[in-house]
mmCIF file of C-alpha atoms in Angstrom:
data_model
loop_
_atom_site.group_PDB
_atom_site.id
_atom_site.type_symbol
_atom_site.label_atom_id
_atom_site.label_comp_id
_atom_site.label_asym_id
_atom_site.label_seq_id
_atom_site.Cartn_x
_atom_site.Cartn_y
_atom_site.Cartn_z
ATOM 1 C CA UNK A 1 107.601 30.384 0.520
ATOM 2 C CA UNK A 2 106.757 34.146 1.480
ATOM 3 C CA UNK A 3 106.858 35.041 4.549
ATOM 4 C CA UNK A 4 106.953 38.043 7.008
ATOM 5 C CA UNK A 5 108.581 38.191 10.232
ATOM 6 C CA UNK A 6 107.945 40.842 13.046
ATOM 7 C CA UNK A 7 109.591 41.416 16.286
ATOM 8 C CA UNK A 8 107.176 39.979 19.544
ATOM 9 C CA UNK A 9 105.399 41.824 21.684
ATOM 10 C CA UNK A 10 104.548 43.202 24.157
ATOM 11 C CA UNK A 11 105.987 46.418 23.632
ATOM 12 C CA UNK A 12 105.323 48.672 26.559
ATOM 13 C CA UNK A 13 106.178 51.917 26.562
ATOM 14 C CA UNK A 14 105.234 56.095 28.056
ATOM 15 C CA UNK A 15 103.806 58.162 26.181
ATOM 16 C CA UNK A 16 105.782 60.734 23.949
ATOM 17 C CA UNK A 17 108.303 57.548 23.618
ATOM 18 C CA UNK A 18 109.822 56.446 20.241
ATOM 19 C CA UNK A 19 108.495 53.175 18.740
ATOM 20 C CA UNK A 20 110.171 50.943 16.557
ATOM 21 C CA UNK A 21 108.814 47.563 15.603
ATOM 22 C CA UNK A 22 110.591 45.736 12.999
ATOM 23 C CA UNK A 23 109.187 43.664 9.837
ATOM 24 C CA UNK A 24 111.503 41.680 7.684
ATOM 25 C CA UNK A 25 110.497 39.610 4.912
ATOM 26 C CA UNK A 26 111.375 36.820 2.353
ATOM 27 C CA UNK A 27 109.356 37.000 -1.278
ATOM 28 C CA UNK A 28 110.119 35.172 -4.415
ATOM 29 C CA UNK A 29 109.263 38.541 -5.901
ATOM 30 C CA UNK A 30 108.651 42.263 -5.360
ATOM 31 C CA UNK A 31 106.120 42.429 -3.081
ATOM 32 C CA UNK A 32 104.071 45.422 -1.603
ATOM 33 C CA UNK A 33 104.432 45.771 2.629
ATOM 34 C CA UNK A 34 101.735 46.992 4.530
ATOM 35 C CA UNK A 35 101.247 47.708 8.275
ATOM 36 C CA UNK A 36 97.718 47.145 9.628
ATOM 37 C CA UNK A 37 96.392 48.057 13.006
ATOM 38 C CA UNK A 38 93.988 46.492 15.305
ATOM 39 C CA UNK A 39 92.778 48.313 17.869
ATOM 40 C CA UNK A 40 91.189 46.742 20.782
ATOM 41 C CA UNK A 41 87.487 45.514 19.910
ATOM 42 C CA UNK A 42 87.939 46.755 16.397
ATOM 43 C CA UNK A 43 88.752 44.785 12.863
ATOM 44 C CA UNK A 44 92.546 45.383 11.311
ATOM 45 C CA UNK A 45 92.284 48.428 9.649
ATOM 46 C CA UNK A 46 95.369 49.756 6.974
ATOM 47 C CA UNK A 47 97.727 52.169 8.286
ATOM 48 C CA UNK A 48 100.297 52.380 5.616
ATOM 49 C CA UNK A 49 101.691 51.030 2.984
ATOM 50 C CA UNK A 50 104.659 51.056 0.066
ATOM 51 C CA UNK A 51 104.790 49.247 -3.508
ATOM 52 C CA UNK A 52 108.291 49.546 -4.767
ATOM 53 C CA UNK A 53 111.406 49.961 -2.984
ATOM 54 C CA UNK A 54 112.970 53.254 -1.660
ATOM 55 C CA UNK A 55 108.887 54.299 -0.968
ATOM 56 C CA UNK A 56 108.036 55.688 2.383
ATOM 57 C CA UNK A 57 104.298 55.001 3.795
ATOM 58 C CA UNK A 58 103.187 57.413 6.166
ATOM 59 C CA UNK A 59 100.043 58.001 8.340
ATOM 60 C CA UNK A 60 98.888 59.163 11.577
ATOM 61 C CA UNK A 61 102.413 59.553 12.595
ATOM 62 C CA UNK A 62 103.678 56.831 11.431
ATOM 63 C CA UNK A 63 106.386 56.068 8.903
ATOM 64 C CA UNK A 64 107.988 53.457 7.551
ATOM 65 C CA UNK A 65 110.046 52.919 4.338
ATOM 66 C CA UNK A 66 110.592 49.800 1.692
ATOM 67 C CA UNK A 67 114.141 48.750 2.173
ATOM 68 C CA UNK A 68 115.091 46.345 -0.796
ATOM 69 C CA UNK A 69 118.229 45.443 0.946
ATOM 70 C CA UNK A 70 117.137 44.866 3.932
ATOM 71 C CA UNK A 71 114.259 43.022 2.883
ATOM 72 C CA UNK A 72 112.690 45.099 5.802
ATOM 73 C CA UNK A 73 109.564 47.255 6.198
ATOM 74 C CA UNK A 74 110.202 48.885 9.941
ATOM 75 C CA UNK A 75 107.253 51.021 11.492
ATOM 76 C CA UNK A 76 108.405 53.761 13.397
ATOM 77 C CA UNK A 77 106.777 56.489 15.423
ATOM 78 C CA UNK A 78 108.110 59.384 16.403
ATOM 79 C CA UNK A 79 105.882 59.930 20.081
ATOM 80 C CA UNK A 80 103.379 57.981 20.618
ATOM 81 C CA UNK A 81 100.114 58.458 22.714
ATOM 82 C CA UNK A 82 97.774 55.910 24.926
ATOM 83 C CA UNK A 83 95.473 56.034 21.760
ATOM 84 C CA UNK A 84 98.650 53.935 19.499
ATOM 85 C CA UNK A 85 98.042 50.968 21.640
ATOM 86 C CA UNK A 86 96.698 48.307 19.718
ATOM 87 C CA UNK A 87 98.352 45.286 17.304
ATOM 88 C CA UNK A 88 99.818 46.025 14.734
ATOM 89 C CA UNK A 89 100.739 44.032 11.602
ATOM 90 C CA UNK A 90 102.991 43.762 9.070
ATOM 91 C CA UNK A 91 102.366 41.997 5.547
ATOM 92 C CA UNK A 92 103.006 41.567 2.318
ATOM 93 C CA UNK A 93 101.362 41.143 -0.708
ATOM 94 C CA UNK A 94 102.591 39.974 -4.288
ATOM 95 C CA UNK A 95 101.625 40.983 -7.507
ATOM 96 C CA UNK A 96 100.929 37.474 -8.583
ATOM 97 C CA UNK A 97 98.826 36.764 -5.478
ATOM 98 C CA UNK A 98 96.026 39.219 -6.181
ATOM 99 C CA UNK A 99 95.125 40.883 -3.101
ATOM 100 C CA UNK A 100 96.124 37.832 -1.009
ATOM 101 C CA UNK A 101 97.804 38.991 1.927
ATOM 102 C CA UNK A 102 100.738 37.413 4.184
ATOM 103 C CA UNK A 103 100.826 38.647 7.606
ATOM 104 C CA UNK A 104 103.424 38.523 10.185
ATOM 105 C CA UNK A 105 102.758 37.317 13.898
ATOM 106 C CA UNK A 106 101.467 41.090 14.988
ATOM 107 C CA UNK A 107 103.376 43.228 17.603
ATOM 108 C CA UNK A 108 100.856 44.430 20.530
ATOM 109 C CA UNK A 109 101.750 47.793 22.087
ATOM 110 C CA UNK A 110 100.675 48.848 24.941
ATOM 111 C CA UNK A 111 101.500 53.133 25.971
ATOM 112 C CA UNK A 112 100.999 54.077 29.148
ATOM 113 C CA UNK A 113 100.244 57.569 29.932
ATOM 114 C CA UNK B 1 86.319 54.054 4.501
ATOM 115 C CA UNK B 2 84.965 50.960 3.441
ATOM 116 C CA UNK B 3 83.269 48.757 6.228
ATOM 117 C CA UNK B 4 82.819 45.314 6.179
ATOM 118 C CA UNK B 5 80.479 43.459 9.233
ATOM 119 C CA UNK B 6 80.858 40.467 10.572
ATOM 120 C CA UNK B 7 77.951 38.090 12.878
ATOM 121 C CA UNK B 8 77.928 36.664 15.173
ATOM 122 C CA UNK B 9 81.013 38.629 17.065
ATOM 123 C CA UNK B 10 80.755 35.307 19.341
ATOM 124 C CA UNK B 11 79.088 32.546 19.320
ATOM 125 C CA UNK B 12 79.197 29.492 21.479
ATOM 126 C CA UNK B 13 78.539 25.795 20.593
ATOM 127 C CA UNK B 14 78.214 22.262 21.480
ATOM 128 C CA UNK B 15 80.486 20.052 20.042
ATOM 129 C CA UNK B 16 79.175 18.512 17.138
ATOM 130 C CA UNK B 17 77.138 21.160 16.072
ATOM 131 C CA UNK B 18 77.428 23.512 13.072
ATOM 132 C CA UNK B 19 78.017 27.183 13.459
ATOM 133 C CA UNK B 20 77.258 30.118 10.264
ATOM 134 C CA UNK B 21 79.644 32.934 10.112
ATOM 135 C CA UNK B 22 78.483 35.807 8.077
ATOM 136 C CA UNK B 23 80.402 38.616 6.384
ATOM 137 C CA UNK B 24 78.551 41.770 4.638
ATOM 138 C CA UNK B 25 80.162 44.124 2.728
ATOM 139 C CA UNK B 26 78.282 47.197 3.984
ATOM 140 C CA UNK B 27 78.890 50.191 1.396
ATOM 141 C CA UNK B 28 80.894 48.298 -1.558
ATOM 142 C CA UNK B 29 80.750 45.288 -3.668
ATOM 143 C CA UNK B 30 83.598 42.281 -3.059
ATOM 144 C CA UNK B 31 83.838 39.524 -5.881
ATOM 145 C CA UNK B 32 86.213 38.085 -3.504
ATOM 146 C CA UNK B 33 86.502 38.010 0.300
ATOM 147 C CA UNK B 34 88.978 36.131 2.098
ATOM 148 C CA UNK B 35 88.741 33.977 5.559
ATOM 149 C CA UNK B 36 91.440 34.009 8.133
ATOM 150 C CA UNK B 37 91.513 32.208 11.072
ATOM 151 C CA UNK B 38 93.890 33.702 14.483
ATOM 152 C CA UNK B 39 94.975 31.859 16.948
ATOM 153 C CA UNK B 40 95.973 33.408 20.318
ATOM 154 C CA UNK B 41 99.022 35.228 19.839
ATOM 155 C CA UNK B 42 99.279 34.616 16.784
ATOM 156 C CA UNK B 43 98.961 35.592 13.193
ATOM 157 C CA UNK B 44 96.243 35.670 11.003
ATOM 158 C CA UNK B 45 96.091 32.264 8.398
ATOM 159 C CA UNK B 46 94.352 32.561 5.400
ATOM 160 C CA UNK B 47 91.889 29.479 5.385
ATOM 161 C CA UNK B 48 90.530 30.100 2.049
ATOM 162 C CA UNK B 49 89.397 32.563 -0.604
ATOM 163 C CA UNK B 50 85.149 32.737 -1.279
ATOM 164 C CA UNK B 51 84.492 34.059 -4.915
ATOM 165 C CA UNK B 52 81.076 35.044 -6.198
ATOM 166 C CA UNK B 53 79.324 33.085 -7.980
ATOM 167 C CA UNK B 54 81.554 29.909 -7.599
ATOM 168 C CA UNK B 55 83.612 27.278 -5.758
ATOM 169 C CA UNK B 56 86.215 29.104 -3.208
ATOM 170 C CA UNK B 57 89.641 28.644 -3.019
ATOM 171 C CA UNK B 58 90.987 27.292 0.107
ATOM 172 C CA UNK B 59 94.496 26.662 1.493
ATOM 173 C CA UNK B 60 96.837 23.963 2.222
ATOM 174 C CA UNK B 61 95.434 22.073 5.022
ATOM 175 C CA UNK B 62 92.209 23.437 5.171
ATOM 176 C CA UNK B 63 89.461 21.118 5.214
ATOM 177 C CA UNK B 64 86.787 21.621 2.690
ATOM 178 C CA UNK B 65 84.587 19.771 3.804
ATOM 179 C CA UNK B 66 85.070 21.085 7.351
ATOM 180 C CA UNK B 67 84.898 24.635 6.369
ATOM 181 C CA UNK B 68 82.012 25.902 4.277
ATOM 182 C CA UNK B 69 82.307 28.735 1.934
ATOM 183 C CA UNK B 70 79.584 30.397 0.003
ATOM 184 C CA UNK B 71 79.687 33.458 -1.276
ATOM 185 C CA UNK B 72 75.996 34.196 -2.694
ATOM 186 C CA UNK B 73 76.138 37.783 -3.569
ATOM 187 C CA UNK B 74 78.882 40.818 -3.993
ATOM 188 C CA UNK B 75 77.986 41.603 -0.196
ATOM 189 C CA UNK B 76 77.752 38.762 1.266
ATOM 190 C CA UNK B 77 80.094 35.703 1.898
ATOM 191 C CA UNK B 78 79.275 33.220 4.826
ATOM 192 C CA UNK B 79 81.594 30.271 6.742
ATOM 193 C CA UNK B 80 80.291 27.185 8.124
ATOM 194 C CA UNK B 81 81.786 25.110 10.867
ATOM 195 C CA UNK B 82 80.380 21.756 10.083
ATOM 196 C CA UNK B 83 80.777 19.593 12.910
ATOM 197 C CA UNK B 84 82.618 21.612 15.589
ATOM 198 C CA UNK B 85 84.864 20.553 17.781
ATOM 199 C CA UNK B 86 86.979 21.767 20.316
ATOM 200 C CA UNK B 87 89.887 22.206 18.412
ATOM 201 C CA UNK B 88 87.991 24.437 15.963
ATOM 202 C CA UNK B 89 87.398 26.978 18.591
ATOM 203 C CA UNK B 90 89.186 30.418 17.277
ATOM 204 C CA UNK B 91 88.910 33.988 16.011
ATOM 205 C CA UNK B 92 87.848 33.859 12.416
ATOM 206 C CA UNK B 93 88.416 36.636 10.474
ATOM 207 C CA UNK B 94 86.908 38.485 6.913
ATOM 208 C CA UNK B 95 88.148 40.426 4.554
ATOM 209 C CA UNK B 96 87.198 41.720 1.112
ATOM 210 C CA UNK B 97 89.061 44.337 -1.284
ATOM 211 C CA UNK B 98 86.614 46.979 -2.839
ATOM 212 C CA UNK B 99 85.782 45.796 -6.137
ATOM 213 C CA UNK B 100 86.201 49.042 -7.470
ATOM 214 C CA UNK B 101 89.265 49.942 -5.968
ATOM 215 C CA UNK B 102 90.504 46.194 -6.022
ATOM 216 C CA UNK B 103 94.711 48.131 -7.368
ATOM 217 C CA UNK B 104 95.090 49.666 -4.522
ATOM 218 C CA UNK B 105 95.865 46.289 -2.336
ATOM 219 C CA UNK B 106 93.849 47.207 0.805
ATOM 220 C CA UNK B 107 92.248 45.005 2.273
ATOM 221 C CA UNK B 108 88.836 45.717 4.337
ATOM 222 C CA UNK B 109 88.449 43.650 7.239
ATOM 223 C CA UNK B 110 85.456 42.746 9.548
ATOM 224 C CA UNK B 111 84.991 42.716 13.259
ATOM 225 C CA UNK B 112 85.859 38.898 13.678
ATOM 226 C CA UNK B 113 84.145 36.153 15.282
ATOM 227 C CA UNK B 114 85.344 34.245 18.180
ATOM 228 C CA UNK B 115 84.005 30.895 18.087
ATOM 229 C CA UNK B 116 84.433 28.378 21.322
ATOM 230 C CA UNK B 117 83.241 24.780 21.091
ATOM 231 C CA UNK B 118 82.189 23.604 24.460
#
């Protein structure tokens, strides 16, 4: 079946460090990849997303683009600050599914100042 | 952006006792809203899909009867824990696309509600 896979947290890291957290997936289709965010206290809330390969999702400073081959869907951030720590999430969603989303297992970072 | 609420944020219980979860679409309509459930560390699993206006749709393993969907209006879509126990104690989770924006694949998700069955 589909599924999404995402590297396990903790991440810890200073501020003004580069984040990477990785997202792979498997899909009997073409799927669209999101990353949501949970901050702490808060409901998931989108941060990005792609629908076809090649596209790049971008927001608040963070990118991350569709890789067909790689079947991956990376989030990456070039500094971060205290205010990126949260959970984040990545997911897909086929076409087939409606808006029926699979999530991964959620990274939490934590950025200390 | 589009908010969605969620009440109780907690709630606590006695076993055996039934427990309403309620999810409000504040600012947009939602013919569908979906129910996750997320355990500690752990993902989110979709428990089931509430539609308006008729039966929802719920996933593999997920007891109907257990779990009790209704989704009475475009705003609002409640859960049930019939019969808690323990071992239903979690973070339950809503989430509705905008009806009117229902292509663009996001998802607007509420608060959650942490439910613990003494």
């Amino acid at each position: 079946g589909d599924s999404v896979t995402q590297m396990e947290g903790p991440v810890t890291l200073s501020e003004e460090a580069f984040l990477t957290i990785n997202c792979t997936y498997t899909a009997t289709g073409y799927p669209s990849l999101f990353w949501y965010v949970q901050y702490p206290g808060e409901g998931l809330q989108l941060l990005l997303k792609a629908t076809k390969a090649d596209d790049k999702g971008s927001n608040k400073g963070f990118e991350a683009t569709y890789r067909k081959e790689t079947t991956s869907f990376h989030l990456e951030k070039g500094s971060v600050q205290v205010s990126d720590s949260a959970v984040y999430f990545c997911a897909l969603r086929l076409g087939a599914a409606g808006n029926k989303l699979t999530f991964g297992g959620g990274t939490r970072v934590l950025v200390k100042p | 952006g589009a908010v969605v609420s969620q009440h109780p944020s907690r709630v606590i219980c006695k076993s055996g006792t039934s427990v309403k979860i309620e999810c409000r679409s504040l600012d947009f309509q939602a013919t569908t809203m979906f129910w996750y459930r997320q355990f500690p560390k752990q993902s989110l699993m979709l428990m089931a899909t509430s539609n308006e206006g008729s039966k929802a749709t719920y996933e593999q393993g997920v007891e109907k009867d257990k779990f009790l969907i209704n989704h009475a209006s475009l705003t609002l879509s409640t859960l049930t824990v019939t019969s808690a126990h323990p071992e239903d104690s979690s973070f339950y989770i809503c989430s509705a696309p905008d009806r009117d924006r229902s292509n663009t694949g996001e998802l607007f998700f509420g608060e959650g509600s942490r439910l613990t069955v003494l």
